[in-house]
XYZ file of C-alpha atoms in Angstrom:
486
model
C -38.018 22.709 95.081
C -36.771 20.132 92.292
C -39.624 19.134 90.053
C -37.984 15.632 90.520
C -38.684 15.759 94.491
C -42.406 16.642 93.508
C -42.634 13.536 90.959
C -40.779 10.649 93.829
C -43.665 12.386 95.841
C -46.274 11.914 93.404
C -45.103 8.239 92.528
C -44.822 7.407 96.264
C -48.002 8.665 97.401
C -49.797 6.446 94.062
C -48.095 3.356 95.729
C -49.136 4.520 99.344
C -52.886 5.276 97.703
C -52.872 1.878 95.687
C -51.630 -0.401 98.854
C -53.699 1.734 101.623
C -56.939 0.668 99.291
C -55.622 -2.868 99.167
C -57.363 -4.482 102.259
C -54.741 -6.294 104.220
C -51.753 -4.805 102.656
C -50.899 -2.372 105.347
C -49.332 1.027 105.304
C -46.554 -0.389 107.486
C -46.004 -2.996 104.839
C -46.007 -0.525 102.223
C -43.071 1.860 103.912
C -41.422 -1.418 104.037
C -41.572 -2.313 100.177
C -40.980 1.679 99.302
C -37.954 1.537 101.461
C -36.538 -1.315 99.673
C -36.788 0.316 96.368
C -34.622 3.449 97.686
C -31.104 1.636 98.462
C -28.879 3.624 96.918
C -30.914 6.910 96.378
C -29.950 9.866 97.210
C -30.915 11.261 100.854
C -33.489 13.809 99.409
C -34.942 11.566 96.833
C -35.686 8.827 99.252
C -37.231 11.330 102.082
C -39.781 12.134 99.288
C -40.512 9.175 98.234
C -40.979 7.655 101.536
C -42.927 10.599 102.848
C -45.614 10.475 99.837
C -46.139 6.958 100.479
C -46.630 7.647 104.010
C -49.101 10.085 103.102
C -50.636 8.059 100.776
C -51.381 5.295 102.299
C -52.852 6.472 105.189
C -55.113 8.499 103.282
C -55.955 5.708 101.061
C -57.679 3.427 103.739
C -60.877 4.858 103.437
C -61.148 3.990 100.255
C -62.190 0.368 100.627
C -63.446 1.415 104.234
C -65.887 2.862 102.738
C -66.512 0.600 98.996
C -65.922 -2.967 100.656
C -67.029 -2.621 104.265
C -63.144 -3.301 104.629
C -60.550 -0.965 106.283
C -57.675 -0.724 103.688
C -55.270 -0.050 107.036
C -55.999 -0.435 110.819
C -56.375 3.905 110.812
C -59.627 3.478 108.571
C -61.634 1.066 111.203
C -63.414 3.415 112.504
C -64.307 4.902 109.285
C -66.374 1.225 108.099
C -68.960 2.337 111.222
C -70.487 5.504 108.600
C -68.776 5.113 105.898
C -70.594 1.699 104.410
C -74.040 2.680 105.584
C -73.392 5.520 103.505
C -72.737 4.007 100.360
C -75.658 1.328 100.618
C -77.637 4.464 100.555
C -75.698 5.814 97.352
C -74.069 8.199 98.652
C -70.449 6.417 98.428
C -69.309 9.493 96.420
C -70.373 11.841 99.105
C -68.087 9.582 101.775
C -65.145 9.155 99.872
C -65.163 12.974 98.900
C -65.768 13.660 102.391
C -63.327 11.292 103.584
C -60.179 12.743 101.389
C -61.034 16.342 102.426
C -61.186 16.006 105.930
C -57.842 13.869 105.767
C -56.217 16.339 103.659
C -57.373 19.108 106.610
C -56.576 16.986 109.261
C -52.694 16.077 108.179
C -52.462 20.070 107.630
C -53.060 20.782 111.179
C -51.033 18.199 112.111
C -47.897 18.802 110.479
C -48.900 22.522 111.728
C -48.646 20.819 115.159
C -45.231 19.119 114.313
C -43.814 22.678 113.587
C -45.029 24.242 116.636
C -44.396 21.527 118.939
C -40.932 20.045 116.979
C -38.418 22.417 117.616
C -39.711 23.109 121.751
C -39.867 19.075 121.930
C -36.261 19.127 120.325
C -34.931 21.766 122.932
C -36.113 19.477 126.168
C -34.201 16.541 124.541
C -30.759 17.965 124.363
C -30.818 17.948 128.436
C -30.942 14.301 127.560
C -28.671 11.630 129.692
C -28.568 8.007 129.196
C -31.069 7.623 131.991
C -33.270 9.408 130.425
C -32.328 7.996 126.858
C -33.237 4.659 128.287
C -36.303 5.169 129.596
C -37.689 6.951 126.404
C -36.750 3.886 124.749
C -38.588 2.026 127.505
C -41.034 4.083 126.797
C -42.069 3.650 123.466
C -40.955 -0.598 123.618
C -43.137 -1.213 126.904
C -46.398 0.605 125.159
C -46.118 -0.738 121.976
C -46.319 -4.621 123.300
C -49.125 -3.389 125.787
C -51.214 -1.913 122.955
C -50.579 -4.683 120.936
C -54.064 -6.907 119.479
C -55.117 -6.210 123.193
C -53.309 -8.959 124.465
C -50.811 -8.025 127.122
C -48.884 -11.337 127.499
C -48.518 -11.846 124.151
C -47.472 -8.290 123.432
C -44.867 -8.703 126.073
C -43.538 -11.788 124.769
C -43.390 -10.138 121.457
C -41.103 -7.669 122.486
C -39.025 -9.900 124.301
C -38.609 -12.168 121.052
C -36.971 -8.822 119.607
C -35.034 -7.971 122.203
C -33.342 -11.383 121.930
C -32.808 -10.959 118.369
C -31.317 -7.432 119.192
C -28.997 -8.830 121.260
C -27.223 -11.215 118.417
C -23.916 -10.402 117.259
C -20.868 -8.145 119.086
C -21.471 -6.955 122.656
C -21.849 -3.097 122.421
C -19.653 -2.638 125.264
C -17.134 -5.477 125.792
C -16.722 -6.359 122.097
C -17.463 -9.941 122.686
C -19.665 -12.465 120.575
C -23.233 -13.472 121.870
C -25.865 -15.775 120.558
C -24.310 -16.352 117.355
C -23.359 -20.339 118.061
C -20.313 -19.921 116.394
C -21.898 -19.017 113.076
C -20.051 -15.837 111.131
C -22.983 -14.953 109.423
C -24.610 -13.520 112.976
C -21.347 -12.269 113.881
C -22.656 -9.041 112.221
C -26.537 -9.063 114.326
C -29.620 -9.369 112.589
C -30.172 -6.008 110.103
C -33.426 -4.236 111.200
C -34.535 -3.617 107.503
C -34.328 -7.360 106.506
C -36.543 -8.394 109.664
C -38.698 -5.174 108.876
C -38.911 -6.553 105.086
C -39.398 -10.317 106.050
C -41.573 -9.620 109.483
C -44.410 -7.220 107.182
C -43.706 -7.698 103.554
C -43.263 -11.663 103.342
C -45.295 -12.109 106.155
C -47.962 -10.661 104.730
C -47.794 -12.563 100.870
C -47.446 -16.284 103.634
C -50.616 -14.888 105.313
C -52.341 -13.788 101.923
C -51.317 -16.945 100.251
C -53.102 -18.839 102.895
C -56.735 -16.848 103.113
C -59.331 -18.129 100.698
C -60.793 -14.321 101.125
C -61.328 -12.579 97.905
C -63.216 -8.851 97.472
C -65.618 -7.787 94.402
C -65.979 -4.248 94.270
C -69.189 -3.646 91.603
C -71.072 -0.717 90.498
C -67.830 1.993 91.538
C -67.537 3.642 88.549
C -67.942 7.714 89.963
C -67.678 11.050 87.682
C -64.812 12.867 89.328
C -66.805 15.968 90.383
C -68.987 13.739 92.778
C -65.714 13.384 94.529
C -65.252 16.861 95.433
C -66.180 17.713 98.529
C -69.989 18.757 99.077
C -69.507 22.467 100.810
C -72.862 22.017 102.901
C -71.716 18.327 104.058
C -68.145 19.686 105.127
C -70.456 22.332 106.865
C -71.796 19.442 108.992
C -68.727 17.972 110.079
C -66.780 21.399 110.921
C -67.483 20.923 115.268
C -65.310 17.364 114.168
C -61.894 19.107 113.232
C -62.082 21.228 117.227
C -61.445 17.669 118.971
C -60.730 15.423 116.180
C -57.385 17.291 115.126
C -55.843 17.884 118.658
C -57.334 13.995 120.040
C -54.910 12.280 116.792
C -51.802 14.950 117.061
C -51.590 14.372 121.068
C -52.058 10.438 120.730
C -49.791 10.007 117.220
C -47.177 12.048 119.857
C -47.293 9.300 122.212
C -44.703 6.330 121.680
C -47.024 3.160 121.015
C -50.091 4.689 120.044
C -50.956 5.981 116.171
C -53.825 6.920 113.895
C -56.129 3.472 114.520
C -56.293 4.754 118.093
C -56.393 7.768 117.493
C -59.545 7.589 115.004
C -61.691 5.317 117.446
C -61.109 7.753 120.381
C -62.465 10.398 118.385
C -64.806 8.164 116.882
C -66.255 7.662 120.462
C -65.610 11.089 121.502
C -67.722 12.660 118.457
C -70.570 10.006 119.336
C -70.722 11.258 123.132
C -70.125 15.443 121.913
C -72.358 15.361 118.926
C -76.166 15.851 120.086
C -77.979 15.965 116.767
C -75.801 14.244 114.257
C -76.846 14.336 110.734
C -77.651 10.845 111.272
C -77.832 8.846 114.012
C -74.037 7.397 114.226
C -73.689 3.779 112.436
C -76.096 4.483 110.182
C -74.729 6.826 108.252
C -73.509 9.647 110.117
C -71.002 12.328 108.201
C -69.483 13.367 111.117
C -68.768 9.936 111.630
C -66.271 9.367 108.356
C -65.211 12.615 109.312
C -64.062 12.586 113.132
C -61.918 9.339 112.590
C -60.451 10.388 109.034
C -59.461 13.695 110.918
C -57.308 11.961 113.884
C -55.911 9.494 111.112
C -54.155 11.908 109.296
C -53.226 14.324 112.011
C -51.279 11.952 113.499
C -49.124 11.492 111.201
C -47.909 15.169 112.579
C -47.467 13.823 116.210
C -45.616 10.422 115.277
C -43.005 12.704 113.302
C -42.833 15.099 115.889
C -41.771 12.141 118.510
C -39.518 10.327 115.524
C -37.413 13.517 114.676
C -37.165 14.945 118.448
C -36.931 12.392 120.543
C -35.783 9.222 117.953
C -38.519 7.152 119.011
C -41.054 5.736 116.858
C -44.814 5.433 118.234
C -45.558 2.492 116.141
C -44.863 -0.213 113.463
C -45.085 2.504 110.743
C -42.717 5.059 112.066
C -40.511 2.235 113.673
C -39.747 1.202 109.937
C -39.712 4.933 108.918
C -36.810 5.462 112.057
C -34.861 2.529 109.821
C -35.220 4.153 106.687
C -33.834 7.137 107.902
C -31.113 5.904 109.393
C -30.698 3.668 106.207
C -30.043 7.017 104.032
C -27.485 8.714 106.943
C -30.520 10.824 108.923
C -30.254 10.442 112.421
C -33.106 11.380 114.043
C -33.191 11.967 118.004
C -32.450 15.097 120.468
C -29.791 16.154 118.852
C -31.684 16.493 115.572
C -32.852 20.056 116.192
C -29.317 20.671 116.509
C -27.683 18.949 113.560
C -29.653 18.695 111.611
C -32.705 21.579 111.342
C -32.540 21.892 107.682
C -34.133 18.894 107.173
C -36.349 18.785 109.989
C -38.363 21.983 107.684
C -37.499 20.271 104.779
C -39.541 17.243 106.001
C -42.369 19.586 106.652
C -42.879 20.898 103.325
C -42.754 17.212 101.871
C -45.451 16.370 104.276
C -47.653 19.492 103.009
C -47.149 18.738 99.505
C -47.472 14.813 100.220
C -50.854 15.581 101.387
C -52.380 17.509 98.963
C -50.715 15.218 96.212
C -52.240 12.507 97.720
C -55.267 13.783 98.480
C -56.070 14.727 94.288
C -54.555 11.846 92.889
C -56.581 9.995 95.563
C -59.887 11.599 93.706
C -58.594 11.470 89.903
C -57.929 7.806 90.903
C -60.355 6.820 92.702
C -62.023 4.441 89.895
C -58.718 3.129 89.211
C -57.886 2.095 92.458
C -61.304 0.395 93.377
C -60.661 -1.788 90.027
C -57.662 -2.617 91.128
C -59.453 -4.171 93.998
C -60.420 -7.184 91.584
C -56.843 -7.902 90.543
C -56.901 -11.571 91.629
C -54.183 -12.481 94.239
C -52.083 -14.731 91.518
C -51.474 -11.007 90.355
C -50.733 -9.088 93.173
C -48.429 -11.762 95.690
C -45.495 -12.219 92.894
C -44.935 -8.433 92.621
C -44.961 -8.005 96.129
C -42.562 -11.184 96.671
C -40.086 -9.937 94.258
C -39.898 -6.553 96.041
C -38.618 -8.280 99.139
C -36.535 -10.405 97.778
C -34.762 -7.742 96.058
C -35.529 -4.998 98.216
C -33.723 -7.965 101.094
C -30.344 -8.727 98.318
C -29.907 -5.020 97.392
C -28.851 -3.677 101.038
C -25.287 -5.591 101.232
C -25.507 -8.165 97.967
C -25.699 -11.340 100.339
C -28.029 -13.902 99.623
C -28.023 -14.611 103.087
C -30.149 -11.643 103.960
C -33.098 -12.824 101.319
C -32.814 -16.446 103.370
C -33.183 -14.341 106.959
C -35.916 -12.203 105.306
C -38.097 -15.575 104.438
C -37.334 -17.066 108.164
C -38.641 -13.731 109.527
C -41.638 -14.061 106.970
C -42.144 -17.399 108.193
C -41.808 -16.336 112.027
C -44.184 -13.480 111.807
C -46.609 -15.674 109.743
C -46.408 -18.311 112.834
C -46.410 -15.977 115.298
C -49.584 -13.576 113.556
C -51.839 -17.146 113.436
C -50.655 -17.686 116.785
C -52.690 -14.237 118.080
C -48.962 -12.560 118.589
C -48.382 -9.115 117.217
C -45.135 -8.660 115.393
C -44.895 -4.718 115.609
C -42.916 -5.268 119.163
C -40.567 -7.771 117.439
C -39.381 -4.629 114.845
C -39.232 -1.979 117.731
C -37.872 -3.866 119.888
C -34.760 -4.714 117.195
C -34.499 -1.251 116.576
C -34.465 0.068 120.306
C -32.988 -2.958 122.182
C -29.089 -1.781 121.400
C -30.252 1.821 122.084
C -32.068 0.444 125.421
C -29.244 -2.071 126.181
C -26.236 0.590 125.352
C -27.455 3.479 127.349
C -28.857 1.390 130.818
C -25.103 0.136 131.034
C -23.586 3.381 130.510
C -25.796 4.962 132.882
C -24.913 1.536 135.153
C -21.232 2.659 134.738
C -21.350 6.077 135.179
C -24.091 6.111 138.367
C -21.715 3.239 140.153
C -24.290 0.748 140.501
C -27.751 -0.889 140.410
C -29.109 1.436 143.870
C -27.497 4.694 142.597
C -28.951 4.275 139.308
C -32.373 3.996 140.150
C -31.713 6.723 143.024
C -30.914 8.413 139.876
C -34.116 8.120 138.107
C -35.663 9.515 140.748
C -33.376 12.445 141.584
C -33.171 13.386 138.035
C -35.705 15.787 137.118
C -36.527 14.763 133.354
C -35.959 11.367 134.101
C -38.843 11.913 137.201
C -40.924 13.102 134.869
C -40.225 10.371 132.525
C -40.815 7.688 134.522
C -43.929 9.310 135.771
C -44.996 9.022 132.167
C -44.311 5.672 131.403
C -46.170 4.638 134.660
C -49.034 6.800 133.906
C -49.375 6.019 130.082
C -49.404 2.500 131.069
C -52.217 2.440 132.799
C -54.570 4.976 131.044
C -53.590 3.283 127.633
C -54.375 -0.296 128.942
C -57.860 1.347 130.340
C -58.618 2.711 127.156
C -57.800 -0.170 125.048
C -60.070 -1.821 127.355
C -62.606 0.400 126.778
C -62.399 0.377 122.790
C -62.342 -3.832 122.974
C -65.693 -3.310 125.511
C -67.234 -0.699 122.989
């Protein structure tokens, strides 16, 4: 292991802990911005830098979660039900300390779960056809606009938005030129890391730029050692990690889900399991910051195990990570296991080292971070513009890309005070050609509409696939249903 792998770790998990804190600067957004900084690196380098900010920033969420009655990402919501009532009765160092610890466990036994589970995932994929390529992409499109702000329709016609921007540029099959009005600069499509930039990092600085919401953190000054974890507290919250670690690796393994569902299922599943809490939950309960922090973090071993077997990304965070990689010549998907193993272990040990990287520069910069949480906005927005304006001109020198990066900023800003999600927009640009590409080959090679569907059914993985997607469809929509009730 280079010591120079260890430090893009170190430096990427900082960002990740820094912009996880941040309320409203997502982890999605920060993959985004970490990503643009890499163009150029080396394939290593980048993987560690992108994994500690991965790391990082999902970890970091409970910071503010837990300070500023804010989630710092959409993993730590659950987290805000304890964790505030715990620091308005002084105990904030107790939460946070608890908080980091159980996310440092929890991504352990996840990634544990991504080793297991990786390579027997990777062996079912290499039976892979194009039917069954295209419904995995199906798959992981159709649940991402369902689980999308709870809003079906919307979701949907998120999706669909992306799919028509997918579809701009050369026909994959006939060579011919579609939706691009005559215009050479579409001729090319739409690049997936310029939308991904303009669609979550300028988005995001339109959206900030327009909130009159500022946040005051006072009295957070903590000695270090009151954020180690308190032995007898962890004690509490063991019975957490028996449900709370499988519930977040089995939902961060299916496409559309990730940790926010993740932690509010176990959330809700800790409430009904848990008799005698140490307090009655939502007032202060430690197995309360502890059963959503778990699933948050051992998710993140799921959602790699379905990006690197299967080439699918379960949500806006791995959809951008899925660009990256292909960005820096990794190509995840069934043949991965195949081609290229070395890096799929590789990848693990980054994770394990991201995590516990993160998890003590999270406590030796605790203070730090929670004062950067008065940085006024005049401060923070300029940085964050010039990374994706750069981040946008660095990936083929054309200033055209940094005027398609603001349009998508604009769009996503429109569409987000609108009530539309723009997650589907970025999968769906990433999987439409795979979706579109592999239906018409299977069309081809099937002979038609009625054999290809006979197919789907005659097909045993594809069976079982579209079993799946019929089945995840509705339980997910039930539960989502359920949370939005609860």
């Amino acid at each position: 292991m280079n010591i120079f792998l260890i430090l893009y770790m170190a430096v990427g998990a900082i960002i990740g802990l820094i912009m996880g804190a941040l309320p409203g600067l997502t982890v999605t957004m920060t993959i985004v911005l970490v990503v643009s900084l890499t163009f150029g690196w080396p394939m290593i380098d980048a993987l560690a830098f992108i994994i500690g900010a991965f790391c990082g920033g999902v970890m970091g969420g409970s910071i503010s979660a837990i300070t500023l009655n804010i989630p710092g990402t959409a993993a730590a919501v659950a987290t805000v039900f304890d964790g505030y009532p715990l620091k308005k009765k002084g105990e904030a160092p107790v939460a946070l300390g608890l908080a980091l610890f159980v996310s440092l466990i929890g991504g352990l036994l996840g990634i544990l779960f991504l080793a297991i589970f990786g390579p027997l995932i990777g062996s079912i994929a290499l039976k892979f056809g194009s039917q069954e390529y295209f419904l995995i992409c199906l798959w992981g499109l159709s649940l991402v606009a369902v689980l999308s702000k709870e809003n079906l329709i919307k979701g949907f016609a998120a999706a669909c938005i992306g799919l028509i921007i997918s579809f701009i540029g050369m026909d994959p099959i006939t060579g011919l030129m579609r939706f691009t009005f005559g215009s050479p600069l579409l001729s090319g499509g739409i690049n997936y890391i310029v939308a991904m930039i303009g669609l979550f990092g300028m988005k995001e600085v339109f959206v900030q730029l327009s909130s009159k919401k500022t946040f005051k953190v006072d009295n957070f000054h903590y000695n270090i050692k009151d954020l180690f974890p308190k032995m007898d507290v962890v004690k509490k919250t063991l019975k957490c990690f028996s449900w709370s670690a499988p519930i977040g690796a089995i939902i961060g393994l299916l496409p559309g889900t990730g940790g926010d569902i993740a932690s509010l299922v176990s959330y809700g599943v800790s409430k009904q399991l848990i008799k005698e809490p140490s307090r009655p939950f939502g007032e202060g309960a430690y197995e309360g910051v502890a059963a959503p922090e778990i699933a948050n973090d051992s998710a993140i071993g799921g959602a790699i195990t379905t990006l690197l077997t299967l080439g699918i990304p379960g949500d806006s965070v791995t959809a951008v990570m899925l660009g990256s990689f292909y960005l820096h010549g990794l190509l995840p998907g069934p043949t991965f296991m195949m081609t290229e193993k070395k890096y799929f272990y590789m990848i693990i040990v980054f994770l394990i080292i991201s995590e516990f990287i993160a998890y003590f520069l999270g406590i030796l910069g605790s203070n730090a971070m929670l004062r950067m949480l008065n940085f006024p906005k005049w401060f923070l927005l300029p940085f964050i513009s010039i990374l994706c304006v750069v981040g946008s001109y660095a990936l083929q020198n054309n200033i055209y890309d940094v005027l398609f990066m603001v349009i998508f900023g604009l769009l996503g800003y429109i569409l987000e005070k609108s009530g539309y999600p723009v997650s589907p927009i970025v999968l769906s640009i990433i999987l439409g050609p795979m979706i579109e590409t592999n239906f018409r080959k299977a069309l081809i090679s099937t002979g038609g509409m009625g054999n290809l569907l006979l197919s789907f059914i005659t097909r045993p993985i594809s069976l079982i696939l579209l079993v799946l997607i019929i089945a995840t469809f509705i339980t997910q929509t039930v539960l989502m249903k359920k949370i939005v009730n609860n």
